[in-house]
Tab-separated table of C-alpha atoms and ligand atoms in Angstrom:
chain	number	residue	atom	x	y	z
A	1	MET	CA	-12.268	-9.133	-39.263
A	2	LEU	CA	-12.618	-12.249	-38.424
A	3	ALA	CA	-8.916	-12.573	-38.445
A	4	LEU	CA	-8.381	-9.382	-36.340
A	5	SER	CA	-11.242	-10.281	-33.589
A	6	ALA	CA	-8.266	-13.306	-32.490
A	7	CYS	CA	-6.077	-10.646	-32.012
A	8	THR	CA	-7.069	-9.267	-28.052
A	9	VAL	CA	-5.700	-11.393	-25.353
A	10	HIS	CA	-8.766	-10.917	-22.926
A	11	PRO	CA	-8.041	-11.659	-19.409
A	12	ALA	CA	-11.365	-14.035	-18.485
A	13	SER	CA	-10.650	-16.566	-21.613
A	14	ILE	CA	-10.088	-19.893	-21.484
A	15	LEU	CA	-7.811	-20.445	-24.465
A	16	HIS	CA	-5.003	-18.387	-21.996
A	17	PRO	CA	-5.327	-20.565	-19.194
A	18	GLN	CA	-3.543	-19.171	-16.126
A	19	GLY	CA	-3.361	-22.473	-13.840
A	20	ALA	CA	-3.221	-26.003	-13.558
A	21	ALA	CA	-7.427	-26.400	-13.349
A	22	ALA	CA	-7.801	-24.109	-16.354
A	23	ARG	CA	-4.525	-25.846	-18.359
A	24	MET	CA	-6.127	-29.741	-18.001
A	25	GLU	CA	-9.304	-28.216	-19.879
A	26	TYR	CA	-7.853	-25.965	-22.092
A	27	GLN	CA	-5.662	-28.930	-23.593
A	28	LEU	CA	-9.451	-31.424	-23.724
A	29	PHE	CA	-10.637	-28.685	-25.391
A	30	ASP	CA	-7.389	-28.141	-28.162
A	31	PHE	CA	-7.294	-31.871	-28.765
A	32	SER	CA	-10.876	-31.874	-29.476
A	33	LEU	CA	-10.673	-29.214	-31.895
A	34	VAL	CA	-7.840	-31.333	-33.409
A	35	VAL	CA	-9.839	-34.558	-34.095
A	36	MET	CA	-13.006	-32.533	-35.154
A	37	THR	CA	-11.142	-30.353	-37.214
A	38	GLY	CA	-9.766	-33.852	-39.227
A	39	VAL	CA	-13.298	-35.321	-39.075
A	40	PHE	CA	-14.433	-31.742	-41.113
A	41	LEU	CA	-11.807	-31.914	-43.271
A	42	SER	CA	-12.274	-35.542	-44.327
A	43	VAL	CA	-16.240	-34.866	-44.858
A	44	VAL	CA	-16.062	-31.795	-46.369
A	45	ILE	CA	-12.683	-32.081	-48.963
A	46	PRO	CA	-14.212	-35.336	-50.580
A	47	LEU	CA	-18.017	-34.000	-50.730
A	48	THR	CA	-16.394	-30.668	-52.612
A	49	TYR	CA	-14.546	-33.125	-54.792
A	50	VAL	CA	-17.589	-35.471	-55.574
A	51	ILE	CA	-19.861	-32.172	-56.118
A	52	VAL	CA	-17.356	-30.754	-58.832
A	53	ARG	CA	-16.314	-33.744	-60.811
A	54	TYR	CA	-19.934	-35.455	-60.814
A	55	ARG	CA	-22.075	-32.706	-61.245
A	56	LYS	CA	-24.461	-32.480	-63.817
A	57	ARG	CA	-22.783	-31.213	-67.295
A	58	SER	CA	-26.023	-31.458	-69.661
A	59	ALA	CA	-29.570	-31.586	-69.506
A	60	ASP	CA	-29.426	-35.007	-71.762
A	61	GLN	CA	-26.833	-36.669	-69.389
A	62	PRO	CA	-28.094	-40.089	-68.661
A	63	LEU	CA	-28.314	-40.837	-64.589
A	64	PRO	CA	-24.431	-42.471	-63.449
A	65	ARG	CA	-24.459	-46.270	-62.915
A	66	GLN	CA	-26.480	-46.534	-59.409
A	67	VAL	CA	-24.678	-48.711	-57.048
A	68	GLU	CA	-26.143	-49.957	-53.200
A	69	GLY	CA	-24.274	-50.463	-50.172
A	70	SER	CA	-20.673	-51.212	-49.339
A	71	HIS	CA	-19.405	-53.768	-46.613
A	72	ARG	CA	-16.341	-52.315	-46.251
A	73	LEU	CA	-17.547	-48.423	-46.327
A	74	GLU	CA	-20.090	-48.858	-43.552
A	75	ILE	CA	-17.947	-50.810	-41.174
A	76	LEU	CA	-15.009	-48.367	-42.182
A	77	TRP	CA	-17.133	-44.962	-41.166
A	78	THR	CA	-18.583	-46.974	-37.722
A	79	VAL	CA	-15.223	-48.027	-36.851
A	80	VAL	CA	-13.542	-44.762	-37.175
A	81	PRO	CA	-15.808	-42.960	-35.183
A	82	VAL	CA	-15.750	-45.252	-32.263
A	83	ILE	CA	-11.964	-44.894	-31.891
A	84	LEU	CA	-12.392	-41.201	-31.826
A	85	VAL	CA	-15.368	-41.507	-29.502
A	86	ILE	CA	-13.139	-43.585	-27.595
A	87	ALA	CA	-9.950	-41.270	-28.150
A	88	LEU	CA	-11.939	-38.163	-26.672
A	89	ALA	CA	-13.432	-40.043	-23.916
A	90	VAL	CA	-10.289	-41.586	-22.365
A	91	PRO	CA	-8.866	-37.898	-21.088
A	92	THR	CA	-11.849	-36.381	-20.664
A	93	VAL	CA	-13.045	-38.990	-17.990
A	94	GLY	CA	-9.553	-38.920	-16.221
A	95	ASP	CA	-9.291	-34.931	-16.206
A	96	ALA	CA	-13.510	-34.983	-14.775
A	97	PHE	CA	-12.150	-37.483	-11.851
A	98	ARG	CA	-9.181	-35.651	-11.557
A	99	LEU	CA	-10.652	-32.100	-10.984
A	100	ALA	CA	-13.144	-33.506	-8.911
A	101	ALA	CA	-10.537	-35.247	-6.319
A	102	PRO	CA	-9.520	-33.276	-3.369
A	103	ALA	CA	-7.063	-30.716	-3.836
A	104	GLY	CA	-4.828	-32.303	-0.833
A	105	PRO	CA	-3.783	-31.779	2.727
A	106	ASN	CA	-2.361	-27.875	1.244
A	107	ALA	CA	-5.101	-26.364	-0.191
A	108	LEU	CA	-6.320	-23.276	1.206
A	109	GLN	CA	-9.966	-23.566	1.773
A	110	ILE	CA	-12.560	-21.003	0.847
A	111	THR	CA	-16.366	-21.280	0.855
A	112	VAL	CA	-17.777	-19.558	-1.556
A	113	ILE	CA	-21.392	-18.426	-1.564
A	114	GLY	CA	-23.608	-17.104	-4.344
A	115	HIS	CA	-26.231	-14.633	-3.342
A	116	GLN	CA	-28.429	-12.048	-5.802
A	117	TRP	CA	-26.258	-10.364	-7.131
A	118	TRP	CA	-22.657	-10.681	-5.511
A	119	TRP	CA	-20.369	-13.578	-4.176
A	120	GLU	CA	-19.156	-13.852	-1.005
A	121	PHE	CA	-15.808	-15.017	0.471
A	122	ARG	CA	-15.269	-16.630	3.790
A	123	TYR	CA	-11.806	-18.068	4.813
A	124	PRO	CA	-12.873	-20.791	8.130
A	125	GLY	CA	-9.135	-21.657	8.715
A	126	LEU	CA	-8.325	-17.215	8.829
A	127	GLY	CA	-11.838	-16.206	10.179
A	128	ILE	CA	-12.159	-13.519	7.242
A	129	VAL	CA	-15.354	-13.200	5.453
A	130	THR	CA	-15.609	-10.862	2.457
A	131	ALA	CA	-17.225	-10.238	-0.891
A	132	ASP	CA	-16.555	-8.948	-4.694
A	133	GLU	CA	-12.594	-9.785	-4.440
A	134	MET	CA	-11.574	-13.406	-3.482
A	135	HIS	CA	-7.314	-13.368	-2.740
A	136	LEU	CA	-5.518	-16.330	-2.749
A	137	PRO	CA	-1.825	-17.308	-2.670
A	138	ALA	CA	-0.250	-17.670	-6.404
A	139	GLY	CA	0.871	-21.223	-6.926
A	140	GLN	CA	-0.723	-22.696	-4.299
A	141	ARG	CA	-4.062	-25.074	-4.322
A	142	VAL	CA	-7.288	-23.527	-3.684
A	143	GLU	CA	-9.934	-26.066	-2.509
A	144	LEU	CA	-13.511	-24.188	-2.922
A	145	THR	CA	-16.800	-25.223	-1.351
A	146	LEU	CA	-19.749	-23.788	-3.008
A	147	GLN	CA	-23.145	-22.844	-1.445
A	148	SER	CA	-26.099	-20.554	-2.646
A	149	ALA	CA	-27.784	-18.223	-0.249
A	150	ASP	CA	-30.959	-17.967	-2.464
A	151	VAL	CA	-30.787	-19.484	-6.042
A	152	LEU	CA	-28.849	-21.172	-8.696
A	153	HIS	CA	-26.087	-19.671	-9.322
A	154	SER	CA	-22.593	-20.687	-11.396
A	155	PHE	CA	-19.168	-19.681	-10.080
A	156	TRP	CA	-16.805	-19.552	-13.116
A	157	VAL	CA	-13.183	-17.467	-13.724
A	158	PRO	CA	-12.727	-18.454	-17.482
A	159	SER	CA	-8.668	-18.187	-17.102
A	160	LEU	CA	-8.242	-20.265	-13.543
A	161	GLY	CA	-10.817	-23.184	-14.187
A	162	GLY	CA	-13.995	-24.337	-15.102
A	163	LYS	CA	-17.763	-23.691	-13.925
A	164	GLU	CA	-19.115	-25.153	-10.618
A	165	ASP	CA	-22.750	-24.844	-9.784
A	166	THR	CA	-23.847	-23.367	-6.081
A	167	VAL	CA	-27.046	-24.950	-5.128
A	168	PRO	CA	-29.481	-24.119	-2.479
A	169	GLY	CA	-29.262	-26.455	0.217
A	170	GLN	CA	-25.893	-28.550	-1.660
A	171	THR	CA	-22.560	-28.137	-1.233
A	172	ASN	CA	-20.296	-28.289	-4.270
A	173	THR	CA	-16.468	-28.753	-4.283
A	174	MET	CA	-13.956	-27.685	-6.772
A	175	TRP	CA	-10.284	-26.418	-7.248
A	176	LEU	CA	-8.368	-24.420	-8.774
A	177	GLU	CA	-5.002	-22.153	-8.626
A	178	ALA	CA	-3.479	-19.493	-10.409
A	179	ASP	CA	0.455	-20.149	-11.875
A	180	ARG	CA	1.222	-16.123	-11.061
A	181	PRO	CA	-0.101	-13.360	-9.238
A	182	GLY	CA	-2.771	-11.005	-11.311
A	183	THR	CA	-6.318	-10.381	-10.848
A	184	TYR	CA	-8.242	-12.608	-13.230
A	185	PRO	CA	-11.801	-12.117	-13.618
A	186	GLY	CA	-14.990	-14.013	-12.757
A	187	GLN	CA	-18.592	-14.263	-13.380
A	188	CYS	CA	-21.812	-15.620	-12.804
A	189	ALA	CA	-22.629	-18.486	-15.375
A	190	GLU	CA	-26.116	-19.212	-14.146
A	191	PHE	CA	-29.150	-17.247	-15.091
A	192	CYS	CA	-29.991	-15.878	-11.330
A	193	GLY	CA	-32.750	-13.107	-12.135
A	194	LEU	CA	-32.702	-9.607	-12.777
A	195	SER	CA	-28.824	-8.893	-12.549
A	196	HIS	CA	-27.358	-12.160	-13.448
A	197	SER	CA	-25.027	-10.255	-15.479
A	198	LEU	CA	-24.191	-7.829	-13.297
A	199	MET	CA	-23.131	-10.140	-10.857
A	200	ARG	CA	-19.069	-10.754	-11.049
A	201	PHE	CA	-16.027	-10.667	-9.034
A	202	TYR	CA	-12.111	-10.579	-9.103
A	203	VAL	CA	-9.834	-13.187	-8.072
A	204	VAL	CA	-6.715	-11.570	-6.895
A	205	ALA	CA	-3.848	-14.073	-7.265
A	206	GLN	CA	-0.586	-13.036	-5.040
A	207	THR	CA	2.790	-13.800	-3.533
A	208	PRO	CA	2.670	-16.077	-0.239
A	209	SER	CA	4.197	-12.916	1.556
A	210	ALA	CA	1.263	-10.383	0.040
A	211	PHE	CA	-1.431	-12.618	0.583
A	212	HIS	CA	-0.174	-13.074	4.234
A	213	THR	CA	-0.145	-9.206	4.685
A	214	TRP	CA	-3.323	-9.349	3.228
A	215	ALA	CA	-4.871	-11.368	5.196
A	216	HIS	CA	-3.554	-10.290	8.699
A	217	GLY	CA	-5.085	-6.650	7.538
A	218	MET	CA	-8.257	-8.610	6.893
A	219	ARG	CA	-8.199	-10.696	10.478
A	220	HIS	CA	-7.337	-7.125	12.340
A	221	PRO	CA	-9.636	-4.670	10.828
A	222	ALA	CA	-9.679	-0.893	11.838
A	223	THR	CA	-12.882	-1.091	13.840
A	224	THR	CA	-12.634	2.390	15.773
A	225	PRO	CA	-12.682	5.359	13.040
A	226	ARG	CA	-9.488	7.247	13.169
A	227	THR	CA	-10.468	10.803	12.418
A	228	PRO	CA	-13.210	12.904	13.638
A	229	LEU	CA	-15.520	13.233	9.896
A	230	ALA	CA	-15.137	9.225	10.061
A	231	THR	CA	-16.270	9.639	13.425
A	232	GLN	CA	-19.255	11.302	12.438
A	233	GLY	CA	-19.451	9.047	9.922
A	234	LEU	CA	-20.479	5.557	12.270
A	235	ALA	CA	-23.009	7.571	13.596
A	236	VAL	CA	-24.546	7.988	9.880
A	237	PHE	CA	-24.181	4.085	10.073
A	238	ASN	CA	-25.568	3.626	13.206
A	239	GLN	CA	-28.579	6.105	12.473
A	240	PHE	CA	-29.095	5.202	9.016
A	241	GLY	CA	-29.547	1.108	10.331
A	242	CYS	CA	-27.032	0.180	8.051
A	243	GLY	CA	-25.721	-2.637	10.433
A	244	GLY	CA	-29.052	-4.325	9.793
A	245	CYS	CA	-27.342	-5.799	6.375
A	246	HIS	CA	-24.098	-5.656	7.201
A	247	THR	CA	-21.762	-6.660	9.254
A	248	ILE	CA	-18.224	-4.680	10.576
A	249	ASP	CA	-16.302	-7.378	12.405
A	250	GLY	CA	-16.140	-5.947	16.118
A	251	THR	CA	-18.532	-3.409	16.044
A	252	PRO	CA	-22.339	-3.907	16.633
A	253	ALA	CA	-22.811	-3.860	13.057
A	254	GLN	CA	-24.107	-7.808	12.637
A	255	GLY	CA	-26.383	-7.921	9.727
A	256	LYS	CA	-26.221	-10.663	7.314
A	257	VAL	CA	-28.371	-9.666	4.430
A	258	GLY	CA	-25.652	-8.142	2.304
A	259	PRO	CA	-22.116	-7.919	1.958
A	260	ASN	CA	-19.352	-8.058	5.214
A	261	LEU	CA	-17.986	-4.793	5.319
A	262	THR	CA	-15.200	-5.485	6.937
A	263	GLY	CA	-11.690	-4.034	5.692
A	264	LEU	CA	-13.794	-2.085	2.852
A	265	GLY	CA	-11.384	0.035	2.716
A	266	ASN	CA	-8.548	-2.746	1.343
A	267	ARG	CA	-10.922	-3.461	-1.707
A	268	SER	CA	-10.620	-2.225	-5.144
A	269	VAL	CA	-13.600	-2.583	-6.065
A	270	ILE	CA	-17.474	-2.878	-4.747
A	271	VAL	CA	-20.821	-4.037	-5.814
A	272	ALA	CA	-19.558	-6.873	-7.538
A	273	GLY	CA	-16.949	-4.865	-9.246
A	274	ALA	CA	-19.667	-2.556	-10.902
A	275	LEU	CA	-18.294	0.704	-8.899
A	276	GLN	CA	-14.769	1.491	-7.952
A	277	ASN	CA	-13.985	1.906	-4.207
A	278	ASN	CA	-13.875	5.551	-3.877
A	279	ALA	CA	-15.874	8.270	-2.227
A	280	ALA	CA	-17.699	9.339	-5.578
A	281	ASP	CA	-18.834	5.646	-6.388
A	282	LEU	CA	-19.767	4.528	-2.820
A	283	THR	CA	-21.939	8.295	-2.516
A	284	GLN	CA	-23.101	6.823	-6.175
A	285	TRP	CA	-24.242	3.508	-4.904
A	286	ILE	CA	-25.240	4.427	-1.552
A	287	HIS	CA	-27.713	7.387	-3.115
A	288	ASP	CA	-29.594	5.137	-5.491
A	289	PRO	CA	-28.245	1.107	-5.614
A	290	THR	CA	-31.061	0.047	-7.882
A	291	ALA	CA	-29.519	2.251	-10.542
A	292	ILE	CA	-26.562	0.042	-10.566
A	293	ILE	CA	-27.719	-3.015	-9.436
A	294	PRO	CA	-31.806	-2.964	-10.873
A	295	GLY	CA	-33.683	-5.618	-8.121
A	296	THR	CA	-30.867	-5.189	-5.199
A	297	VAL	CA	-32.357	-5.323	-1.679
A	298	MET	CA	-30.443	-2.340	-0.480
A	299	PRO	CA	-32.814	0.516	-0.283
A	300	ALA	CA	-31.457	3.865	-1.317
A	301	PHE	CA	-30.961	6.187	0.665
A	302	SER	CA	-31.413	9.439	-0.617
A	303	GLY	CA	-32.147	11.377	2.352
A	304	LEU	CA	-28.524	11.993	3.822
A	305	SER	CA	-27.817	15.034	3.518
A	306	PRO	CA	-24.316	16.278	1.253
A	307	GLN	CA	-22.066	16.364	4.946
A	308	GLN	CA	-23.681	13.074	6.235
A	309	MET	CA	-22.322	11.417	2.718
A	310	THR	CA	-18.567	12.658	3.085
A	311	ALA	CA	-18.576	11.582	6.745
A	312	LEU	CA	-20.107	8.193	6.263
A	313	THR	CA	-18.048	7.087	2.972
A	314	ALA	CA	-15.223	8.534	5.292
A	315	TYR	CA	-16.227	5.673	7.829
A	316	LEU	CA	-16.205	2.855	5.075
A	317	GLU	CA	-12.969	4.439	3.924
A	318	GLY	CA	-11.212	3.933	6.165
A	319	LEU	CA	-11.947	0.717	7.244
A	320	LYS	CA	-8.788	-1.012	6.806
B	401	HEC	C1	-32.013	-3.908	3.509
B	401	HEC	C2	-30.233	-4.501	3.345
B	401	HEC	C3	-29.737	-3.798	3.535
B	401	HEC	C4	-29.230	-1.859	3.904
B	401	HEC	C5	-30.262	-1.366	5.190
B	401	HEC	C6	-28.471	-1.610	3.784
B	401	HEC	N1	-27.674	-2.121	2.623
B	401	HEC	FE1	-25.703	-2.005	1.585
B	401	HEC	N2	-26.128	-3.494	0.697
B	401	HEC	C7	-27.092	-4.662	0.895
B	401	HEC	C8	-26.830	-5.735	-0.261
B	401	HEC	C9	-27.979	-7.026	-0.598
B	401	HEC	C10	-25.601	-5.581	-1.105
B	401	HEC	C11	-25.083	-5.955	-1.819
B	401	HEC	C12	-25.794	-5.381	-3.725
B	401	HEC	C13	-24.940	-6.199	-4.573
B	401	HEC	O1	-23.633	-6.524	-4.700
B	401	HEC	O2	-25.732	-6.649	-5.686
B	401	HEC	C14	-24.955	-4.451	-0.290
B	401	HEC	C15	-24.177	-3.272	-0.673
B	401	HEC	C16	-23.506	-2.278	0.103
B	401	HEC	C17	-21.991	-1.665	-0.169
B	401	HEC	C18	-21.113	-2.424	-1.538
B	401	HEC	C19	-20.538	-4.013	-1.001
B	401	HEC	C20	-19.710	-4.647	-1.893
B	401	HEC	O3	-19.027	-5.631	-0.681
B	401	HEC	O4	-19.718	-4.330	-2.430
B	401	HEC	C21	-21.771	-1.085	0.292
B	401	HEC	C22	-20.593	-0.547	0.924
B	401	HEC	C23	-22.722	-0.500	1.367
B	401	HEC	N3	-24.202	-1.794	0.784
B	401	HEC	C24	-23.361	0.472	2.288
B	401	HEC	C25	-24.631	0.149	3.188
B	401	HEC	C26	-24.446	1.737	4.073
B	401	HEC	C27	-23.557	2.534	4.008
B	401	HEC	C28	-25.717	1.181	4.402
B	401	HEC	C29	-26.383	2.036	5.357
B	401	HEC	C30	-26.618	3.788	4.512
B	401	HEC	C31	-26.516	0.170	3.690
B	401	HEC	N4	-25.621	-0.097	2.899
B	401	HEC	C32	-27.500	-0.141	3.916
B	401	HEC	C33	-28.024	-4.313	1.915
B	401	HEC	C34	-28.565	-3.253	2.362
B	402	CU	CU1	-25.752	-15.457	-10.315
C-alpha cells in the first residue's frame, strides 16, 4: 500500500518541481535525504547486528566483559556529524541567499495580498487587479511582493517554490518561475481562521504571447453590458449594493472589501477556487456564501428572484 501511494503525480507536490526556485529547494531536500539515509543505516545496521549477535542466549550466561570509554570512537562520532552538518549547511545557506536575492530587472512584478480567505493579485506595471488566479509568463522570473490585509497568511505554490508569509504591516518578497505553461495549484499555508483550508488559488503560467493577450483583455475589460439581460443584471448589481464591496474598473463600483471583479468572465474559478466560474456556481455563491466559505463577510443575497439572479450572473459572466 505504501509503495502504491507513491504512484500518483500530484500537481501540488514539492517532489515534482516545475521551476528554478522549486528545483533548488528540491535538490536540497534530495541531498539531505541521502545524507540522513546514510546516517540512519550506519546506526541501524550495526545496532541490529549487535542485538542479534550478542543477545543473552541462556539464563545462566555471565555478563560480558565491561568496557568503558574509547577516545577513538568518541572523536569519530563527534567529527563525522560535524562534517555532515557543514555539508548540509553550505548549500542550504547559499540557496537561502540565492532565493532571497532580487529577481533582476526583467522580472515581472506582482503584489500578492492575503485576505481572509482569498488571494488578491496586483500587477502594478500593467494596471491589473484580480483574485484567485495569478497569471504569469512561463520561463520568466516573477518577483512577488507579499502583504496581508488582515492576519498572517502564507503564500505557497508547492511545485513552483517555498512558502513565504504575508504579515500585517510588513512587506516580504520572493521570486519564482515556471518552466512551462500549465496550471499550478497553491494554498495558504498558515492557519488564518475558520476557512483557512479553503484559501486556495491557481498560478496559470502561459506562453508569453498568451500572457500578453490575457493582460490586454484585463486592461481593456468590458464595462458596459452587451445584452439586454446583462443590462438588467447591472441594475440588480447596483440595486443590491454589490459595488460597496467590489470594484469593477470603468464603473461606479469601487468597493475594496471583496475581490476586484474586473474581467471576471476571463477566469475559470471563483471564490478561491472553491467554485467554477459558471452561472450555476455563481448563483449558489450569491445565494448563500457562508455555505461555501464559512465566516466570509459577503452576506447572503437570498432575496433575489430567479429572474434577477439570471440577469446578474449574465452581467458578471459578460465581464470579459
Ligand atoms: C460586505 C461585502 C460584500 C458585498 C456587499 C458583496 N460581496 Fe461579493 N464578496 C465579498 C468577499 C469578501 C468575497 C470573497 C470571498 C472569499 O473568496 O472568501 C466576495 C466574493 C464574491 C465573488 C467571487 C469573486 C472571486 O474573485 O472569486 C463574486 C462573484 C461576488 N462576490 C459577487 C457579489 C455580488 C453579485 C454581490 C451583490 C449581490 C456581492 N458580491 C456583494 C464581499 C462582498
Ligand atoms: Cu490564509
